[in-house]
XYZ file of C-alpha atoms in Angstrom:
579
model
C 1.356 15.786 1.090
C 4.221 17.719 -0.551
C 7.077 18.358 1.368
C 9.569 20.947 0.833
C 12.840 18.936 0.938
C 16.318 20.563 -0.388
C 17.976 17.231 -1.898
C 21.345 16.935 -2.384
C 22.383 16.624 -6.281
C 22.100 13.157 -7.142
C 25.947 11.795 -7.301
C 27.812 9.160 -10.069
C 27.383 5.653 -8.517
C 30.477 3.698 -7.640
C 30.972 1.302 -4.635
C 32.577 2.643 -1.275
C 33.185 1.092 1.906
C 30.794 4.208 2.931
C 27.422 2.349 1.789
C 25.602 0.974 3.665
C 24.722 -2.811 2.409
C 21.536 -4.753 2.849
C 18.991 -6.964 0.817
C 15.978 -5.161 0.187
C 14.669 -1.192 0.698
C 11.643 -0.841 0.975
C 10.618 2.687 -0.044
C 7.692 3.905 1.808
C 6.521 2.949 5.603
C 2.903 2.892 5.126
C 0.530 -0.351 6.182
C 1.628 -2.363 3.184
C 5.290 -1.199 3.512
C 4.901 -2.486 7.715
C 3.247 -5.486 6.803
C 6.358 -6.572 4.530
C 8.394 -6.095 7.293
C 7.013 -8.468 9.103
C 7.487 -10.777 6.988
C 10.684 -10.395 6.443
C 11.578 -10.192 10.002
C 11.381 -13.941 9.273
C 7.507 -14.529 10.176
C 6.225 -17.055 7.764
C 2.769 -17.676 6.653
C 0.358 -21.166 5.602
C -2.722 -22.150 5.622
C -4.366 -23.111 8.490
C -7.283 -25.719 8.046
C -7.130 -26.354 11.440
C -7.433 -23.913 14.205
C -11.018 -22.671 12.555
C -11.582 -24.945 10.223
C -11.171 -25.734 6.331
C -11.770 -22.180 4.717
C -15.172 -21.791 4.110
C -14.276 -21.397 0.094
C -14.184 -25.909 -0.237
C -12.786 -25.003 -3.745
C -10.069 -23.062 -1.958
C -9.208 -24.989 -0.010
C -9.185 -28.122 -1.965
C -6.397 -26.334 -3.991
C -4.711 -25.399 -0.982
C -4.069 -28.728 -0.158
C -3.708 -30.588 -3.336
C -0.373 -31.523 -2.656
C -0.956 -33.155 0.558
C -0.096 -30.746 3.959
C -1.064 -27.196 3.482
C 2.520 -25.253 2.598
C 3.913 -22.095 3.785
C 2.457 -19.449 1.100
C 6.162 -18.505 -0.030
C 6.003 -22.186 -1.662
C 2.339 -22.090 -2.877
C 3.025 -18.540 -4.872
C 5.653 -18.757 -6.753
C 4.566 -17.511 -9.913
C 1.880 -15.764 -11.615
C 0.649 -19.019 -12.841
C -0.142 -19.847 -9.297
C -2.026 -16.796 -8.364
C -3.956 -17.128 -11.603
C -5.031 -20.950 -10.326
C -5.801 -20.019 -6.582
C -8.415 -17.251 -7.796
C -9.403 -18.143 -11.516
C -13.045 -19.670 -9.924
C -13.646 -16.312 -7.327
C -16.245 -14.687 -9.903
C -18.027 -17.997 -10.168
C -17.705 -18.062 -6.097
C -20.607 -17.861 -3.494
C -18.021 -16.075 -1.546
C -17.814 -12.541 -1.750
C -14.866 -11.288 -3.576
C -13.835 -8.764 -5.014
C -13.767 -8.482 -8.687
C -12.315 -4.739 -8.639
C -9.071 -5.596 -6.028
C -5.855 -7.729 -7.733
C -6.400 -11.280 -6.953
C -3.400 -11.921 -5.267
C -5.037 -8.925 -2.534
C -8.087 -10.480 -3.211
C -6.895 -14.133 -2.060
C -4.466 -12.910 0.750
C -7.778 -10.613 2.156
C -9.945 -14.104 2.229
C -7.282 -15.894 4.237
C -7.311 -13.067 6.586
C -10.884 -12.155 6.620
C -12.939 -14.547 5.467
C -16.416 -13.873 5.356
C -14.977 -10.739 6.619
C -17.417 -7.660 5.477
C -20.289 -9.743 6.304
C -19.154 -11.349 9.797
C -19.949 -9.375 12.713
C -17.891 -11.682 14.775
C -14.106 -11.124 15.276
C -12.393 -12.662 11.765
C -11.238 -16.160 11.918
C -8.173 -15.977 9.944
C -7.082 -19.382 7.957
C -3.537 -18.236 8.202
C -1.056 -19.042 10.918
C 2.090 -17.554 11.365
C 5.778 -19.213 12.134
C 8.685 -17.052 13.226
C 11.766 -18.084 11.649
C 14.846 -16.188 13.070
C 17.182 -17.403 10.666
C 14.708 -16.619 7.323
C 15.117 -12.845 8.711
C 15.925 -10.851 5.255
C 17.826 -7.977 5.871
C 16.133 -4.705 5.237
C 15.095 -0.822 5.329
C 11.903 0.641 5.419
C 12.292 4.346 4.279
C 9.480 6.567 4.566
C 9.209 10.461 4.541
C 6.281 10.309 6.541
C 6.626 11.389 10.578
C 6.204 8.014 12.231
C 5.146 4.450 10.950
C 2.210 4.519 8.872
C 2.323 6.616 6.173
C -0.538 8.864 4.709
C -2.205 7.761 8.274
C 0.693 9.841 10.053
C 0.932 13.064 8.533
C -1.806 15.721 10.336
C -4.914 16.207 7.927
C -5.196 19.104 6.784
C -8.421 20.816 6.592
C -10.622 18.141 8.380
C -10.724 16.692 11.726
C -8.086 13.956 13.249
C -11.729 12.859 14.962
C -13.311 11.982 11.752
C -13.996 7.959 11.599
C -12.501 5.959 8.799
C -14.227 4.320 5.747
C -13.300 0.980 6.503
C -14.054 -1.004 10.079
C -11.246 -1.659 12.547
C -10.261 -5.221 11.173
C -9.738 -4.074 8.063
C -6.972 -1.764 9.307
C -5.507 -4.445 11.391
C -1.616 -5.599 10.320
C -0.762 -9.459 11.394
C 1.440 -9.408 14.772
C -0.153 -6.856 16.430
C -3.655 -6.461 15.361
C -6.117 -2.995 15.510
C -7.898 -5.063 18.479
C -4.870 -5.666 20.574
C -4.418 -1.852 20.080
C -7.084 -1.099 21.511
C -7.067 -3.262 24.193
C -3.969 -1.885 25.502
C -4.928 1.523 25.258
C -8.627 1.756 26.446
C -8.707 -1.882 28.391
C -11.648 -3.358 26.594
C -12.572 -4.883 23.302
C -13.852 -3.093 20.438
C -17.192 -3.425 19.142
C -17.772 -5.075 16.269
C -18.214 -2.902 12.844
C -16.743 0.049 14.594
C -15.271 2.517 12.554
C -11.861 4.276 14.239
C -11.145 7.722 14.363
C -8.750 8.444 11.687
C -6.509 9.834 15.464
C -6.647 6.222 16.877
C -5.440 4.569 13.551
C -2.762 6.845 13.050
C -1.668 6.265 16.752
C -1.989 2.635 16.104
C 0.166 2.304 13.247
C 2.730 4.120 14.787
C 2.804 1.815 17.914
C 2.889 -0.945 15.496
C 6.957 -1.469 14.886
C 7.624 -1.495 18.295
C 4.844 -3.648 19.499
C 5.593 -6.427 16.237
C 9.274 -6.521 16.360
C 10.262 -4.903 13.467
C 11.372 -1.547 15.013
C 15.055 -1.878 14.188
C 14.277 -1.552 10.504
C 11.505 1.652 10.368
C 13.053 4.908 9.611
C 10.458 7.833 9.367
C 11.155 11.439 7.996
C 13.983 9.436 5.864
C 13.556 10.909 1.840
C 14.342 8.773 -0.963
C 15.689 11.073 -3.694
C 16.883 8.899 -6.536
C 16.846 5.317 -6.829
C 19.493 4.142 -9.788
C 20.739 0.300 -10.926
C 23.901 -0.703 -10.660
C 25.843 -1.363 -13.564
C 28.141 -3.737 -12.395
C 28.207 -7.453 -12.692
C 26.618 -8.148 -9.419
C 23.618 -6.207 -10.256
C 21.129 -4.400 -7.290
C 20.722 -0.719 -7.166
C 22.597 2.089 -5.250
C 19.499 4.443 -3.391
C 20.828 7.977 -2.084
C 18.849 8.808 0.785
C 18.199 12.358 3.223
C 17.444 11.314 6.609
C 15.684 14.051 8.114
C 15.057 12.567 11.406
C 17.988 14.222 12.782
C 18.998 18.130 13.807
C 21.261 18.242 11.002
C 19.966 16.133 7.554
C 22.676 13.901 6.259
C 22.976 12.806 2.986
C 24.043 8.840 2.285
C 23.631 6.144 -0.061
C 22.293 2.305 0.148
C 23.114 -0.548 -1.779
C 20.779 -3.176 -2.002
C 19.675 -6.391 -3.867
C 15.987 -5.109 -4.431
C 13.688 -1.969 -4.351
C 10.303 -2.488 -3.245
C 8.069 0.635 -4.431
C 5.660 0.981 -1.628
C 5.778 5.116 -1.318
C 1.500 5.178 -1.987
C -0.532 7.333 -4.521
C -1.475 9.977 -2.106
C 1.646 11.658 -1.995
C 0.980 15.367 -2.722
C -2.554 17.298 -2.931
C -3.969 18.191 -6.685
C -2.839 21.897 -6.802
C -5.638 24.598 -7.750
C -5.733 26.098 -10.684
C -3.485 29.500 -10.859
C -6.381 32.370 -10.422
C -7.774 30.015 -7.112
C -4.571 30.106 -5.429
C -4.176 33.339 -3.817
C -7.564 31.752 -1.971
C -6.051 28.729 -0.327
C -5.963 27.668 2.982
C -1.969 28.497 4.010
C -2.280 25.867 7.345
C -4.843 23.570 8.952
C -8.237 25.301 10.255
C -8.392 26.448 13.378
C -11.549 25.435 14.990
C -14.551 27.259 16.527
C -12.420 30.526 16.218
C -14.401 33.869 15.241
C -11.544 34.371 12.607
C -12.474 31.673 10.442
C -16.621 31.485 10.638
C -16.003 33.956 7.461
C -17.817 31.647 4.084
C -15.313 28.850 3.239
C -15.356 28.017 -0.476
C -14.779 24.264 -0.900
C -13.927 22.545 -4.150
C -14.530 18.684 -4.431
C -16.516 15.605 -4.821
C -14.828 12.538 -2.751
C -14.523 12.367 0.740
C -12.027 14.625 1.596
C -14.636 17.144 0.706
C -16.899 15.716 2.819
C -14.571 15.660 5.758
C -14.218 19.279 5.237
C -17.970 19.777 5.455
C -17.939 17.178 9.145
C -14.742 19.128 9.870
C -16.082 22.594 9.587
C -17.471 24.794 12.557
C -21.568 24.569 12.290
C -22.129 28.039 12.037
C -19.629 28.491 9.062
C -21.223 28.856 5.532
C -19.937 26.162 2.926
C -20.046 27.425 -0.646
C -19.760 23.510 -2.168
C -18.491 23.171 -5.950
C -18.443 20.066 -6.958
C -18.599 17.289 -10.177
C -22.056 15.890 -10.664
C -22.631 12.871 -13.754
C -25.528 10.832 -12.957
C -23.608 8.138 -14.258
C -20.552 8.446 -12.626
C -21.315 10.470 -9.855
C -20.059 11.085 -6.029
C -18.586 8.187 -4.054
C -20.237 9.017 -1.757
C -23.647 7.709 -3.587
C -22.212 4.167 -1.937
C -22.347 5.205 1.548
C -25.399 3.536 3.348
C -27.189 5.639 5.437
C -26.980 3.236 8.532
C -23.325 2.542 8.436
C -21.968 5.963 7.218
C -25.371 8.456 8.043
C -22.656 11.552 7.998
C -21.468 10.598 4.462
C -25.397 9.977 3.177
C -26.570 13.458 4.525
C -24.085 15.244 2.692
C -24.571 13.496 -0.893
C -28.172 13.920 -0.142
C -27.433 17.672 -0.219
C -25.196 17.750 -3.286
C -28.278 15.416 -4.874
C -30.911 18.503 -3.987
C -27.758 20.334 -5.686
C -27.728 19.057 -8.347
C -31.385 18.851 -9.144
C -31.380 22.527 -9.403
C -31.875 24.737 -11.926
C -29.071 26.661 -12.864
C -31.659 29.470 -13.217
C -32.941 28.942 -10.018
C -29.833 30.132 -8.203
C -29.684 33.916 -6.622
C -26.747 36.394 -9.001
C -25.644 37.427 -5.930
C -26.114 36.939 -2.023
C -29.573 37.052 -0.514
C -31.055 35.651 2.510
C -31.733 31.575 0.937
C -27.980 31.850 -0.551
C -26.969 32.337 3.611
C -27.774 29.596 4.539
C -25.007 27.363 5.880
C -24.380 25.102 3.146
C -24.789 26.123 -0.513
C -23.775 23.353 -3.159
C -23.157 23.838 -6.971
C -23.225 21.086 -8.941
C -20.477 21.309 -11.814
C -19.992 24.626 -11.751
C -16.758 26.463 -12.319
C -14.828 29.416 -10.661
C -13.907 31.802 -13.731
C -12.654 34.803 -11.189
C -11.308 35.477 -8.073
C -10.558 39.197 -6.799
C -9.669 40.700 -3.229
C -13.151 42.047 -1.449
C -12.563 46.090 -2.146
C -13.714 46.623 1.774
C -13.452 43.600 3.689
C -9.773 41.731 4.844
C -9.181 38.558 3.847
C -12.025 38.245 2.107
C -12.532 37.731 -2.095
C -15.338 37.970 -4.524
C -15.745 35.098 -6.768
C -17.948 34.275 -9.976
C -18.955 31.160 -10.557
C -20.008 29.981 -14.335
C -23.636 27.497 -13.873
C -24.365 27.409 -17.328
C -23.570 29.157 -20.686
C -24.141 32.607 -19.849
C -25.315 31.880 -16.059
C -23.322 33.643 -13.686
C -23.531 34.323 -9.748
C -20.965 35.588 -7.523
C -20.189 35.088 -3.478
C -17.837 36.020 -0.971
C -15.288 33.587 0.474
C -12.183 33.983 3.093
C -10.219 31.260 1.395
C -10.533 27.922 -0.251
C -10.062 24.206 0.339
C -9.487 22.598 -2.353
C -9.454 18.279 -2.750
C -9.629 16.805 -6.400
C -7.703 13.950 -5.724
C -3.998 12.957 -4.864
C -1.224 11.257 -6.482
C 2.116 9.611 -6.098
C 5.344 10.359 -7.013
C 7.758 8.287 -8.691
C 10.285 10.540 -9.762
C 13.069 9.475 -7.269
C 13.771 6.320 -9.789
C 16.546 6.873 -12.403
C 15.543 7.605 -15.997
C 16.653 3.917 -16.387
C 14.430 2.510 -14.463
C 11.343 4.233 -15.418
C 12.118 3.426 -19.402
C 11.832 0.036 -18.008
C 8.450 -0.127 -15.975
C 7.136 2.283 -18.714
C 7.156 5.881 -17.129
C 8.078 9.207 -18.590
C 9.808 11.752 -15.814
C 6.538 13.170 -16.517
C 4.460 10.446 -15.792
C 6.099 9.721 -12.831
C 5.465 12.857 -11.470
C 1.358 12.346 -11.287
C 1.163 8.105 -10.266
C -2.484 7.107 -9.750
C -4.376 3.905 -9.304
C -4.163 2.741 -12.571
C -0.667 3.677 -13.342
C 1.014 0.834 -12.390
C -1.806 -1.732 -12.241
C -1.567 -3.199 -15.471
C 2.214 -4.084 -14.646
C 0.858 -5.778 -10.971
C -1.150 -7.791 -12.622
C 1.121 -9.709 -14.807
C 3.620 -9.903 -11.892
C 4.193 -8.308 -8.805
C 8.060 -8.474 -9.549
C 7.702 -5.696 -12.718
C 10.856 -5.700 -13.259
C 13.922 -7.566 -12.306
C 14.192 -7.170 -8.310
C 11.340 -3.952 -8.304
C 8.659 -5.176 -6.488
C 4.868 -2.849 -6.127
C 3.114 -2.880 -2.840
C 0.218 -1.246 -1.283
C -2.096 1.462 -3.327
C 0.717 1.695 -6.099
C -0.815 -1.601 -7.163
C -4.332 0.187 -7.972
C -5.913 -1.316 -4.704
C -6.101 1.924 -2.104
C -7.496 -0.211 0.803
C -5.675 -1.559 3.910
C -7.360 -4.901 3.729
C -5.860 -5.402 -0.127
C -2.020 -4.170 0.743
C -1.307 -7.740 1.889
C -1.461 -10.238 -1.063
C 1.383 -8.363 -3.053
C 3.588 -8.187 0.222
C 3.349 -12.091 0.742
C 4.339 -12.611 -2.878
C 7.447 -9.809 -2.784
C 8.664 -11.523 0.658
C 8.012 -14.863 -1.135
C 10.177 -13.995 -4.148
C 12.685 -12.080 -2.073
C 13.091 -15.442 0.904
C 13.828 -17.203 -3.002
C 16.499 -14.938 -4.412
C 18.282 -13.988 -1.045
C 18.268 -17.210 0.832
C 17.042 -20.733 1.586
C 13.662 -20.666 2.913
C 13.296 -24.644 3.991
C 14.825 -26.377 4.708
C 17.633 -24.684 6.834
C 20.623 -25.405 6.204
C 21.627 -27.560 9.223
C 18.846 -29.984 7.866
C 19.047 -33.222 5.370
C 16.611 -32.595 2.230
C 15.090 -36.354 1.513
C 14.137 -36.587 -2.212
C 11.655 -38.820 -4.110
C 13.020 -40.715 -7.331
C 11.955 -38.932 -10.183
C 10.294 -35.684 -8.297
C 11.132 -32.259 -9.341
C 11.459 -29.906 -6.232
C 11.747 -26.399 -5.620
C 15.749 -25.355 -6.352
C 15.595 -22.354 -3.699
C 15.095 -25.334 -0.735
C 17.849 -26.463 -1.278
C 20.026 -23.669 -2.384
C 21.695 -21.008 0.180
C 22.411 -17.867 -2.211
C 23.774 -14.830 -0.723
C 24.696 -11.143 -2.198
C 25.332 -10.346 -4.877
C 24.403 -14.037 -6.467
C 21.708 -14.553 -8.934
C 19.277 -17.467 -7.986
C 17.577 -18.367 -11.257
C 17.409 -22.215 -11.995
C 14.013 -23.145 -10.109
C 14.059 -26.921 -10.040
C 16.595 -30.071 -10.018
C 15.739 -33.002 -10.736
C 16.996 -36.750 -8.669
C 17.321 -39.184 -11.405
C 17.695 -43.115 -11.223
C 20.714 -43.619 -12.229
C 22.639 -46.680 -11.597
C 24.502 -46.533 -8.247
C 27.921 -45.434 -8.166
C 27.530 -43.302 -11.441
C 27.267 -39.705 -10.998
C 25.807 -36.807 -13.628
C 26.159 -33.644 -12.397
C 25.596 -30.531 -14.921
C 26.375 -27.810 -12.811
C 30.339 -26.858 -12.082
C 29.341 -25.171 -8.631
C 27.827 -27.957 -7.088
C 30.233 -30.056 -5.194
C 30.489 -33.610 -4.403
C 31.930 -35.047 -1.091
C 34.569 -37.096 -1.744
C 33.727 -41.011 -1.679
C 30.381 -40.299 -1.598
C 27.132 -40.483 -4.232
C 25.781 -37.844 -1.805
C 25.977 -33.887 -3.419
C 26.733 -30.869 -1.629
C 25.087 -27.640 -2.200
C 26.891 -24.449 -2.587
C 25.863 -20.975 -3.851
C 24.176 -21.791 -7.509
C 24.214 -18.593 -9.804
C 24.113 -20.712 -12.683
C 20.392 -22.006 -14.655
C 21.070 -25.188 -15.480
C 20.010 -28.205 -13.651
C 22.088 -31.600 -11.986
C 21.092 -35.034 -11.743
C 22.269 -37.706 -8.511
C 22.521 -41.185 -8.044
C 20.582 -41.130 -4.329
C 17.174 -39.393 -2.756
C 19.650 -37.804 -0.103
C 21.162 -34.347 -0.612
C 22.537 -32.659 2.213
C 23.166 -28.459 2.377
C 26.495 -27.590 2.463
């Protein structure tokens, strides 16, 4: 939705004692942009083979083990690499995965749900979470939205807040406080199994969410992002100037910050009309079962906002439908079966006897079969739009069939749903030359913008991370494989992970191990050498390559300090203690 915000101009960059400091902002406060949160409130995930069993994937979950006891997911995706050896055997897989989603969603939704879209039980998650109050990352969640959740917050315009959602109520659910516990607390009974919420009770949900999980302190709703830049300086992050509107009087500040994580959706703003359609549009939400607005409604679309429109709409009120029709690419709604969405398969079923028409076969003008409450035109086109010469708020329009096929109707106004995108136009010019983006671009994100980058690595560029539908994958269930990977990369770069640093690190001979477990970095240092290596060196020599790691005096034992350097060191004993 497309807010009209009066931004402050965008100011020259420089450090004051004014900004206000923290690790990561997250831009956007969305499900995917919550779930992050979470994590970084310092809740940790890892396999569980126990509680329910070995995931019911064996080749999995051999690979989830192979190096003995399963690992917190921070250590088992690290890279890319990993991702791409977790999932390369799904499309050979009995299991059913998804070969559309990013496999990092992909994996993260099977650990979460397996068997999920098939199970009519309650999911049996192989996950299991450990809260770790000193792994808490400092961080923002910005969003424009009203309250916690996004798209899922903002009132829908043109359709009903009582219309049920696509997907069932576990696939909405965020770890912490789940969709179930919801709405347990609110209605004092469990939820049935495959039920699909009202769009109303998921919106009320995610809002309750920060509270209920712990992670209120770091949600800030109706907060505007207007320009994201990086800094220049030798310590690197960015600088993010911010409008919070949440208050009587907007303020204007700025944020520095280590990373940017780009979770602000692709549904950001409705598809405008074309110029000669606009004078038609609906100026505010309908107003239901008035007499003011039973007047013909002229509705423009294919997907399922359209079809909300059509559930939304008073029964008596005529629905002039225009929308795309390819037989090989046609509605989405083709998908919907008629047992588990029957409102979704009546109304394709009426754009199919739609589109089987001739153009021919249509009346010029009104008559008694073009009255009757739902009239559909399958690719046809509005060439003209003119005030009614007798009747208020009413118009005349002619709609092209066919070369040289024309019929006109009368409408009161127009709703009008081709699609949504995002907006990416709050990032500098600088960083949009380096994820690829013109100011134009940015201006119209989709799906498939970005997804091409997500799929080589989450991380698209140094310290910008992609979450939720940004990543191509639009669903709830998929927002949570390239949140675990961010928070994984982010626990790396900000600060030790495990062990803490009150605890002794015992090494094998010989064995590479993860650098960042055994490294405490803090702002602004860079954390880039990933492993060291313990060497067998005769006792009482010592080898050390790296000038910023100390050695206690007297001792063959090293000390660990802040390590912005990539290089690696080698010690003369298996026992390296955290300074």
């Amino acid at each position: 939705m497309t807010q009209d915000i009066a931004t402050p101009p965008v100011q020259d960059f420089s450090v004051t004692n004014d900004d206000i400091q923290t690790d990561t902002v997250i831009i956007g406060n969305g499900p995917a942009a919550l779930f992050l949160s979470f994590l970084l409130h310092g809740n940790i995930p890892s396999y569980d083979p126990i509680t329910y069993g070995p995931h019911p994937d064996p080749v999995l979950h051999r690979k989830l083990c192979a190096d003995g006891a399963p690992s917190s997911l921070y250590e088992i995706l690290q890279s890319p690499e990993d991702i791409a050896y977790l999932t390369e055997h799904f499309d050979a897989s009995n299991m059913s995965y998804s070969t559309q989603a990013q496999p990092v969603n992909v994996l993260l939704d099977t650990l979460l749900r397996p068997n999920g879209d098939l199970d009519a039980e309650l999911p049996e998650p192989r996950l299991k979470w450990e809260t770790k109050p000193n792994n808490r990352i400092n961080h923002l969640v910005l969003g424009s939205a009203p309250s916690a959740g996004g798209q899922w917050s903002e009132s829908p315009v043109a359709t009903s807040s009582e219309i049920r959602t696509l997907s069932y109520a576990d696939m909405l659910s965020l770890p912490g406080y789940t969709f179930f516990d919801h709405y347990r607390a609110v209605y004092g009974k469990d939820i049935p199994p495959f039920t699909r919420p009202t769009r109303k009770d998921v919106s009320e949900y995610y809002s309750a969410y920060p509270k209920a999980a712990g992670i209120s302190s770091a949600i800030a709703s109706e907060t505007h992002v207007y320009h994201v830049e990086r800094s220049e300086d030798s310590s690197g992050g960015f600088f993010v100037q911010v409008l919070d509107k949440s208050v009587s009087e907007p303020i204007s500040y700025t944020i520095r910050c280590k990373h940017i994580v780009l979770a602000s959706g692709i549904f950001t703003h409705v598809l405008a009309p074309p110029k000669h359609l606009q004078m038609l549009q609906e100026p505010a939400p309908i107003s239901f079962n008035t007499p003011d607005k039973i007047a013909p409604l002229l509705l423009i679309g294919t997907g399922f906002t359209a079809a909300d429109v059509i559930l939304s709409a008073d029964p008596s009120r005529k629905i002039i439908h225009i929308f795309k029709w390819d037989v090989s690419r046609s509605s989405p709604l083709k998908g919907c079966h008629p047992q588990a969405y029957p409102e979704y398969a009546n109304i394709y079923r009426q754009m199919k006897i739609a589109a089987m028409k001739s153009p021919m076969q249509y009346s010029p003008s009104l008559t008694a079969e073009s009255q009757l409450p739902y009239e559909g035109f399958a690719n046809g086109e509005v060439i003209s739009a003119r005030p009614h010469p007798s009747l208020e708020n009413m118009f005349t329009i002619t709609i092209s069939l066919a070369p040289g096929v024309l019929v006109t109707r009368e409408v009161s106004n127009l709703s009008y749903f081709v699609g949504r995108r995002g907006d990416l136009t709050y990032l500098s010019r600088g960083i949009l030359s380096e994820i690829g983006l013109s100011p134009e671009a940015a201006a119209c994100i989709s799906g498939d913008t970005l997804r091409q980058n997500v799929a080589e690595n989450v991380e698209i560029e140094k310290g910008i991370f992609v979450i939720g539908s940004l990543t191509g994958d639009s669903l709830v269930k998929f927002g949570f494989g390239s949140g675990v990977y961010a928070a994984g990369s982010i626990h790396r770069a900000s600060k030790v992970v495990w062990p803490s640093h009150t605890e002794t690190a015992h090494l094998t001979m010989d064995t590479p191990v993860p650098f960042h477990s055994l490294v405490k970095d803090s702002f602004p240092g860079e954390l880039v050498t990933n492993t060291v290596t313990v060497s067998t060196e005769p006792q009482g020599t010592t080898k050390c390559l790296h000038k910023n790691i100390k050695k206690a005096s007297g001792s063959s034992a090293c000390y660990f300090s802040k390590c912005p350097m990539s290089t690696a060191y080698t010690a003369t004993k298996a026992s390296c203690i955290l300074a």
